[in-house]
Amino acid sequence: MQDKIVIVPCFNEFDRLPINDFYAFLESGQKSFNLMFVNDGSTDKTKSLLEEIRLKFPEQVGVLNLENNVGKAEAVRQGFLKAFDDNFDIIGFMDADLSVPIEEIKKIVDIMEQTPSLNIVMGSRIKRLGSHIERSEFRHILGRIFSTFASLILKLGVYDTQCGAKVFRREMVADIFKDSFITSWLFDVELLARYKRKFGEKHCYSSVYEYPLGTWVEVGGSKLRLKHYFMVPFQLVKIWRKYH
Ligand SMILES: Nc1nc2c(ncn2[C@@H]2O[C@H](COP(=O)(O)OP(=O)(O)O)[C@@H](O)[C@H]2O)c(=O)[nH]1
Ligand SMILES: [Mg+2]
């Protein structure tokens, strides 16, 4: 069995972290599945909350404390570099608010473990019959417009670049996470751009898999502000120029 770890970036999540869901998962006895919370210079009581979780499950839970707030992209990157040094075989990340339920991230990890040809497995919020994707119309439409442009810029038929649940095989870490990202909220697009640049377009279609999530529920308290939405087109151009 391979050792797996999922990184959970946390910035001021004290009031929002669904701690009981995390405990329920940790109590379910899946010992080879680890969690690493990255406390990104939180100014609330996140640090002590994460320490409490770690003390309850020292074997399965790690906490990486960053002194200053560096943003989600860098926090996730630091987590990946640490997980790589700690010799994990499969390394992923997910959002602290559990918009993607732990059961779903587990499925994503299982797919990776069972399919040696895959290097990246990512959750995809495809609103389809039989799934439960709950998102405000506004964010759904903006999300679809964004993903269409991201797909054009990447020149890759990807449906949902922004879902906060992605899992990588260990061997990908050096190529994808070695350098800092040039954007903070669009680093998911950069991940794919880096992978495509390294392995070529054709390989992307056979080694990256978008798993259509059964459940995704938008959780309030998002740290994305209107100004971030306005910055998106400029950031996409920045990505295009850097990776083209
Ligand atoms: N490390 C870090 N994580 C952040 C920051 N802002 C948000 N996050 C994390 O990114 C994830 C998604 O954040 P959220 O506010 O729910 O964004 P949304 O769901 O994409 O609208 C959560 O795990 C947050 O704790 C930040 O400044 N630094
Ligand atoms: Mg969220």
mmCIF file of C-alpha atoms and ligand atoms in Angstrom:
data_model
loop_
_atom_site.group_PDB
_atom_site.id
_atom_site.type_symbol
_atom_site.label_atom_id
_atom_site.label_comp_id
_atom_site.label_asym_id
_atom_site.label_seq_id
_atom_site.Cartn_x
_atom_site.Cartn_y
_atom_site.Cartn_z
ATOM 1 C CA MET A 1 0.000 0.000 0.000
ATOM 2 C CA GLN A 2 1.290 3.456 -0.868
ATOM 3 C CA ASP A 3 1.589 6.287 1.653
ATOM 4 C CA LYS A 4 -0.781 9.119 0.938
ATOM 5 C CA ILE A 5 -1.064 12.623 2.268
ATOM 6 C CA VAL A 6 -3.454 15.459 1.591
ATOM 7 C CA ILE A 7 -2.434 19.031 2.286
ATOM 8 C CA VAL A 8 -5.022 21.375 3.740
ATOM 9 C CA PRO A 9 -4.102 25.080 3.493
ATOM 10 C CA CYS A 10 -5.627 27.077 6.336
ATOM 11 C CA PHE A 11 -5.808 30.798 6.703
ATOM 12 C CA ASN A 12 -7.972 31.980 9.603
ATOM 13 C CA GLU A 13 -10.129 28.852 9.557
ATOM 14 C CA PHE A 14 -10.845 28.689 13.301
ATOM 15 C CA ASP A 15 -14.552 29.444 12.872
ATOM 16 C CA ARG A 16 -15.034 27.451 9.704
ATOM 17 C CA LEU A 17 -13.002 24.239 9.900
ATOM 18 C CA PRO A 18 -15.488 21.311 9.999
ATOM 19 C CA ILE A 19 -13.547 19.665 12.759
ATOM 20 C CA ASN A 20 -16.086 16.902 13.413
ATOM 21 C CA ASP A 21 -15.868 15.718 9.807
ATOM 22 C CA PHE A 22 -12.090 15.592 10.095
ATOM 23 C CA TYR A 23 -12.324 13.650 13.344
ATOM 24 C CA ALA A 24 -14.868 11.225 11.906
ATOM 25 C CA PHE A 25 -12.503 10.519 9.044
ATOM 26 C CA LEU A 26 -9.429 10.139 11.278
ATOM 27 C CA GLU A 27 -11.349 7.800 13.565
ATOM 28 C CA SER A 28 -12.370 5.591 10.652
ATOM 29 C CA GLY A 29 -8.983 3.872 10.815
ATOM 30 C CA GLN A 30 -7.470 4.565 7.395
ATOM 31 C CA LYS A 31 -3.955 4.651 8.681
ATOM 32 C CA SER A 32 -2.130 5.062 5.374
ATOM 33 C CA PHE A 33 -4.077 8.231 4.616
ATOM 34 C CA ASN A 34 -2.463 11.270 6.241
ATOM 35 C CA LEU A 35 -3.331 14.933 6.520
ATOM 36 C CA MET A 36 -1.007 17.923 6.658
ATOM 37 C CA PHE A 37 -2.564 21.209 7.676
ATOM 38 C CA VAL A 38 -0.584 24.247 6.602
ATOM 39 C CA ASN A 39 -1.307 27.139 8.898
ATOM 40 C CA ASP A 40 -0.577 30.132 6.704
ATOM 41 C CA GLY A 41 0.228 32.816 9.294
ATOM 42 C CA SER A 42 -3.335 32.827 10.631
ATOM 43 C CA THR A 43 -4.165 35.646 13.014
ATOM 44 C CA ASP A 44 -7.050 33.851 14.745
ATOM 45 C CA LYS A 45 -6.890 30.663 16.835
ATOM 46 C CA THR A 46 -6.294 28.337 13.861
ATOM 47 C CA LYS A 47 -2.829 27.412 15.099
ATOM 48 C CA SER A 48 -4.027 26.013 18.433
ATOM 49 C CA LEU A 49 -6.983 24.256 16.804
ATOM 50 C CA LEU A 50 -4.681 22.461 14.362
ATOM 51 C CA GLU A 51 -2.310 21.568 17.186
ATOM 52 C CA GLU A 52 -5.255 20.030 19.035
ATOM 53 C CA ILE A 53 -6.077 17.833 16.014
ATOM 54 C CA ARG A 54 -2.447 16.832 15.655
ATOM 55 C CA LEU A 55 -2.144 15.860 19.313
ATOM 56 C CA LYS A 56 -5.223 13.651 19.023
ATOM 57 C CA PHE A 57 -3.914 11.888 15.904
ATOM 58 C CA PRO A 58 -0.115 12.300 15.989
ATOM 59 C CA GLU A 59 0.466 9.383 13.613
ATOM 60 C CA GLN A 60 -1.769 10.662 10.879
ATOM 61 C CA VAL A 61 -1.782 14.435 11.189
ATOM 62 C CA GLY A 62 1.015 16.919 10.600
ATOM 63 C CA VAL A 63 0.934 20.682 10.965
ATOM 64 C CA LEU A 64 3.216 23.011 9.075
ATOM 65 C CA ASN A 65 3.212 26.457 10.631
ATOM 66 C CA LEU A 66 4.196 29.379 8.427
ATOM 67 C CA GLU A 67 4.974 32.560 10.343
ATOM 68 C CA ASN A 68 3.637 34.991 7.748
ATOM 69 C CA ASN A 69 0.639 34.779 5.438
ATOM 70 C CA VAL A 70 1.997 33.778 2.026
ATOM 71 C CA GLY A 71 -1.264 32.922 0.226
ATOM 72 C CA LYS A 72 -2.854 29.624 -0.774
ATOM 73 C CA ALA A 73 -0.507 28.836 -3.673
ATOM 74 C CA GLU A 74 2.688 29.176 -1.679
ATOM 75 C CA ALA A 75 1.205 27.454 1.366
ATOM 76 C CA VAL A 76 0.216 24.452 -0.767
ATOM 77 C CA ARG A 77 3.645 24.468 -2.427
ATOM 78 C CA GLN A 78 5.425 24.446 0.938
ATOM 79 C CA GLY A 79 3.210 21.552 1.998
ATOM 80 C CA PHE A 80 4.092 19.580 -1.144
ATOM 81 C CA LEU A 81 7.826 20.105 -0.656
ATOM 82 C CA LYS A 82 7.540 18.920 2.941
ATOM 83 C CA ALA A 83 5.447 15.880 1.965
ATOM 84 C CA PHE A 84 8.006 15.049 -0.715
ATOM 85 C CA ASP A 85 10.841 15.192 1.842
ATOM 86 C CA ASP A 86 8.743 12.983 4.099
ATOM 87 C CA ASN A 87 8.674 10.368 1.313
ATOM 88 C CA PHE A 88 4.959 10.240 0.570
ATOM 89 C CA ASP A 89 4.018 8.449 -2.664
ATOM 90 C CA ILE A 90 0.760 10.244 -3.396
ATOM 91 C CA ILE A 91 0.347 13.900 -2.438
ATOM 92 C CA GLY A 92 -2.778 15.991 -2.836
ATOM 93 C CA PHE A 93 -4.440 19.133 -1.606
ATOM 94 C CA MET A 94 -7.959 20.108 -0.684
ATOM 95 C CA ASP A 95 -9.784 23.091 0.800
ATOM 96 C CA ALA A 96 -10.245 23.372 4.549
ATOM 97 C CA ASP A 97 -13.985 24.054 4.224
ATOM 98 C CA LEU A 98 -14.572 20.536 2.803
ATOM 99 C CA SER A 99 -16.556 21.763 -0.178
ATOM 100 C CA VAL A 100 -15.152 18.554 -1.557
ATOM 101 C CA PRO A 101 -16.114 16.057 1.165
ATOM 102 C CA ILE A 102 -13.322 13.862 2.523
ATOM 103 C CA GLU A 103 -15.027 10.813 1.020
ATOM 104 C CA GLU A 104 -14.615 12.356 -2.421
ATOM 105 C CA ILE A 105 -10.960 13.198 -1.940
ATOM 106 C CA LYS A 106 -10.497 9.614 -0.808
ATOM 107 C CA LYS A 107 -12.004 8.406 -4.073
ATOM 108 C CA ILE A 108 -9.628 10.670 -5.990
ATOM 109 C CA VAL A 109 -6.673 9.222 -4.082
ATOM 110 C CA ASP A 110 -7.972 5.667 -4.669
ATOM 111 C CA ILE A 111 -8.180 6.270 -8.406
ATOM 112 C CA MET A 112 -4.580 7.455 -8.398
ATOM 113 C CA GLU A 113 -3.445 4.467 -6.377
ATOM 114 C CA GLN A 114 -5.237 1.996 -8.619
ATOM 115 C CA THR A 115 -4.250 3.529 -11.959
ATOM 116 C CA PRO A 116 -0.482 3.539 -12.486
ATOM 117 C CA SER A 117 -0.779 5.374 -15.810
ATOM 118 C CA LEU A 118 -2.124 8.502 -14.088
ATOM 119 C CA ASN A 119 0.085 11.257 -12.682
ATOM 120 C CA ILE A 120 -2.592 13.788 -11.737
ATOM 121 C CA VAL A 121 -6.183 13.196 -10.671
ATOM 122 C CA MET A 122 -8.356 16.249 -10.065
ATOM 123 C CA GLY A 123 -11.905 16.795 -8.914
ATOM 124 C CA SER A 124 -14.244 18.325 -11.471
ATOM 125 C CA ARG A 125 -17.512 20.071 -10.614
ATOM 126 C CA ILE A 126 -19.622 18.878 -13.500
ATOM 127 C CA LYS A 127 -23.251 19.761 -12.940
ATOM 128 C CA ARG A 128 -24.952 16.680 -14.290
ATOM 129 C CA LEU A 129 -27.910 14.486 -13.466
ATOM 130 C CA GLY A 130 -26.955 12.138 -10.677
ATOM 131 C CA SER A 131 -24.496 14.508 -9.051
ATOM 132 C CA HIS A 132 -25.017 17.027 -6.283
ATOM 133 C CA ILE A 133 -23.101 20.178 -7.200
ATOM 134 C CA GLU A 134 -24.385 23.088 -5.159
ATOM 135 C CA ARG A 135 -23.062 26.482 -6.154
ATOM 136 C CA SER A 136 -24.676 29.893 -6.549
ATOM 137 C CA GLU A 137 -25.696 30.621 -10.153
ATOM 138 C CA PHE A 138 -23.412 33.648 -10.135
ATOM 139 C CA ARG A 139 -20.335 31.686 -9.179
ATOM 140 C CA HIS A 140 -21.291 28.796 -11.438
ATOM 141 C CA ILE A 141 -21.522 31.044 -14.490
ATOM 142 C CA LEU A 142 -18.346 32.954 -13.624
ATOM 143 C CA GLY A 143 -16.630 29.652 -13.037
ATOM 144 C CA ARG A 144 -17.700 28.291 -16.401
ATOM 145 C CA ILE A 145 -16.534 31.433 -18.205
ATOM 146 C CA PHE A 146 -13.236 31.287 -16.356
ATOM 147 C CA SER A 147 -12.637 27.632 -17.090
ATOM 148 C CA THR A 148 -13.400 28.154 -20.778
ATOM 149 C CA PHE A 149 -10.732 30.852 -20.983
ATOM 150 C CA ALA A 150 -8.303 28.823 -18.903
ATOM 151 C CA SER A 151 -8.823 25.886 -21.242
ATOM 152 C CA LEU A 152 -8.179 28.116 -24.277
ATOM 153 C CA ILE A 153 -5.047 29.569 -22.742
ATOM 154 C CA LEU A 154 -3.755 26.153 -21.793
ATOM 155 C CA LYS A 155 -4.798 24.778 -25.206
ATOM 156 C CA LEU A 156 -6.097 21.784 -23.302
ATOM 157 C CA GLY A 157 -9.595 20.355 -23.096
ATOM 158 C CA VAL A 158 -9.963 20.702 -19.352
ATOM 159 C CA TYR A 159 -13.412 21.276 -17.827
ATOM 160 C CA ASP A 160 -12.705 22.578 -14.325
ATOM 161 C CA THR A 161 -9.262 23.903 -13.463
ATOM 162 C CA GLN A 162 -10.279 25.519 -10.173
ATOM 163 C CA CYS A 163 -11.744 22.757 -8.069
ATOM 164 C CA GLY A 164 -9.696 22.702 -4.856
ATOM 165 C CA ALA A 165 -9.039 18.970 -4.858
ATOM 166 C CA LYS A 166 -6.057 17.640 -6.789
ATOM 167 C CA VAL A 167 -3.760 14.701 -6.262
ATOM 168 C CA PHE A 168 -0.295 14.106 -7.700
ATOM 169 C CA ARG A 169 2.102 11.248 -7.927
ATOM 170 C CA ARG A 170 5.302 11.866 -6.003
ATOM 171 C CA GLU A 171 7.453 11.935 -9.157
ATOM 172 C CA MET A 172 5.584 15.050 -10.352
ATOM 173 C CA VAL A 173 6.493 17.199 -7.370
ATOM 174 C CA ALA A 174 9.944 18.302 -8.522
ATOM 175 C CA ASP A 175 8.676 19.465 -11.927
ATOM 176 C CA ILE A 176 5.503 21.128 -10.752
ATOM 177 C CA PHE A 177 6.191 22.489 -7.267
ATOM 178 C CA LYS A 178 9.908 23.356 -7.319
ATOM 179 C CA ASP A 179 9.407 26.985 -8.320
ATOM 180 C CA SER A 180 7.068 29.530 -6.768
ATOM 181 C CA PHE A 181 3.871 30.270 -8.632
ATOM 182 C CA ILE A 182 3.397 33.655 -10.278
ATOM 183 C CA THR A 183 -0.260 33.887 -9.255
ATOM 184 C CA SER A 184 -1.913 33.143 -5.942
ATOM 185 C CA TRP A 185 -5.477 32.127 -6.779
ATOM 186 C CA LEU A 186 -4.855 30.745 -10.265
ATOM 187 C CA PHE A 187 -2.007 28.447 -9.419
ATOM 188 C CA ASP A 188 -4.206 25.492 -10.460
ATOM 189 C CA VAL A 189 -3.916 26.746 -14.024
ATOM 190 C CA GLU A 190 -0.159 27.069 -13.583
ATOM 191 C CA LEU A 191 0.067 23.482 -12.353
ATOM 192 C CA LEU A 192 -1.454 22.252 -15.573
ATOM 193 C CA ALA A 193 0.641 24.638 -17.674
ATOM 194 C CA ARG A 194 3.793 23.286 -16.042
ATOM 195 C CA TYR A 195 2.729 19.691 -16.542
ATOM 196 C CA LYS A 196 1.870 20.293 -20.190
ATOM 197 C CA ARG A 197 5.137 22.141 -20.783
ATOM 198 C CA LYS A 198 7.075 19.223 -19.361
ATOM 199 C CA PHE A 199 5.188 16.277 -20.848
ATOM 200 C CA GLY A 200 3.388 17.643 -23.902
ATOM 201 C CA GLU A 201 -0.272 17.928 -24.768
ATOM 202 C CA LYS A 202 -0.849 14.334 -25.836
ATOM 203 C CA HIS A 203 0.460 12.951 -22.595
ATOM 204 C CA CYS A 204 -1.920 15.212 -20.639
ATOM 205 C CA TYR A 205 -4.931 13.404 -22.070
ATOM 206 C CA SER A 206 -3.656 10.003 -21.001
ATOM 207 C CA SER A 207 -2.074 10.817 -17.650
ATOM 208 C CA VAL A 208 -4.331 13.496 -16.164
ATOM 209 C CA TYR A 209 -7.851 12.520 -15.165
ATOM 210 C CA GLU A 210 -10.726 14.787 -14.187
ATOM 211 C CA TYR A 211 -12.878 12.857 -11.762
ATOM 212 C CA PRO A 212 -16.504 14.037 -11.939
ATOM 213 C CA LEU A 213 -17.373 14.705 -8.311
ATOM 214 C CA GLY A 214 -20.543 13.163 -6.946
ATOM 215 C CA THR A 215 -20.829 15.910 -4.367
ATOM 216 C CA TRP A 216 -19.552 19.462 -4.100
ATOM 217 C CA VAL A 217 -21.242 21.997 -1.900
ATOM 218 C CA GLU A 218 -20.247 25.651 -1.782
ATOM 219 C CA VAL A 219 -19.422 26.718 1.767
ATOM 220 C CA GLY A 220 -19.846 30.335 2.846
ATOM 221 C CA GLY A 221 -17.028 32.461 4.204
ATOM 222 C CA SER A 222 -14.980 32.421 1.000
ATOM 223 C CA LYS A 223 -11.875 34.582 1.143
ATOM 224 C CA LEU A 224 -12.204 35.462 -2.533
ATOM 225 C CA ARG A 225 -13.226 39.107 -2.884
ATOM 226 C CA LEU A 226 -14.629 41.078 -5.792
ATOM 227 C CA LYS A 227 -11.194 42.565 -6.435
ATOM 228 C CA HIS A 228 -9.853 39.054 -7.022
ATOM 229 C CA TYR A 229 -12.448 38.524 -9.757
ATOM 230 C CA PHE A 230 -11.386 41.764 -11.450
ATOM 231 C CA MET A 231 -7.775 40.666 -11.359
ATOM 232 C CA VAL A 232 -8.496 37.333 -13.035
ATOM 233 C CA PRO A 233 -8.164 38.421 -16.715
ATOM 234 C CA PHE A 234 -4.818 40.092 -15.990
ATOM 235 C CA GLN A 235 -3.564 37.058 -14.129
ATOM 236 C CA LEU A 236 -4.605 34.792 -16.988
ATOM 237 C CA VAL A 237 -2.644 36.962 -19.427
ATOM 238 C CA LYS A 238 0.326 36.763 -17.073
ATOM 239 C CA ILE A 239 0.092 32.971 -17.114
ATOM 240 C CA TRP A 240 -0.244 32.908 -20.882
ATOM 241 C CA ARG A 241 2.885 35.043 -21.292
ATOM 242 C CA LYS A 242 4.901 33.021 -18.828
ATOM 243 C CA TYR A 243 4.035 29.546 -20.072
ATOM 244 C CA HIS A 244 3.307 30.074 -23.746
HETATM 245 N N1 LIG B 1 -2.667 29.313 2.778
HETATM 246 C C1 LIG B 1 -3.695 30.088 2.513
HETATM 247 N N2 LIG B 1 -4.828 29.502 2.284
HETATM 248 C C2 LIG B 1 -5.844 30.297 2.038
HETATM 249 C C3 LIG B 1 -5.770 31.695 1.993
HETATM 250 N N3 LIG B 1 -6.955 32.143 1.718
HETATM 251 C C4 LIG B 1 -7.722 31.038 1.608
HETATM 252 N N4 LIG B 1 -7.049 29.938 1.813
HETATM 253 C C5 LIG B 1 -7.458 28.550 1.859
HETATM 254 O O1 LIG B 1 -7.866 28.166 0.579
HETATM 255 C C6 LIG B 1 -8.954 27.279 0.678
HETATM 256 C C7 LIG B 1 -10.147 27.815 -0.122
HETATM 257 O O2 LIG B 1 -10.514 29.046 0.403
HETATM 258 P P1 LIG B 1 -11.971 29.635 0.277
HETATM 259 O O3 LIG B 1 -11.949 30.934 1.001
HETATM 260 O O4 LIG B 1 -12.969 28.620 0.709
HETATM 261 O O5 LIG B 1 -12.074 29.922 -1.273
HETATM 262 P P2 LIG B 1 -13.100 29.437 -2.366
HETATM 263 O O6 LIG B 1 -13.825 28.244 -1.866
HETATM 264 O O7 LIG B 1 -12.235 29.155 -3.548
HETATM 265 O O8 LIG B 1 -13.984 30.599 -2.580
HETATM 266 C C8 LIG B 1 -9.233 27.133 2.165
HETATM 267 O O9 LIG B 1 -8.586 25.962 2.597
HETATM 268 C C9 LIG B 1 -8.621 28.371 2.770
HETATM 269 O O10 LIG B 1 -8.208 28.237 4.099
HETATM 270 C C10 LIG B 1 -4.518 32.306 2.238
HETATM 271 O O11 LIG B 1 -4.310 33.512 2.226
HETATM 272 N N5 LIG B 1 -3.514 31.443 2.497
HETATM 273 MG MG MG B 2 -14.492 27.490 -0.215
#
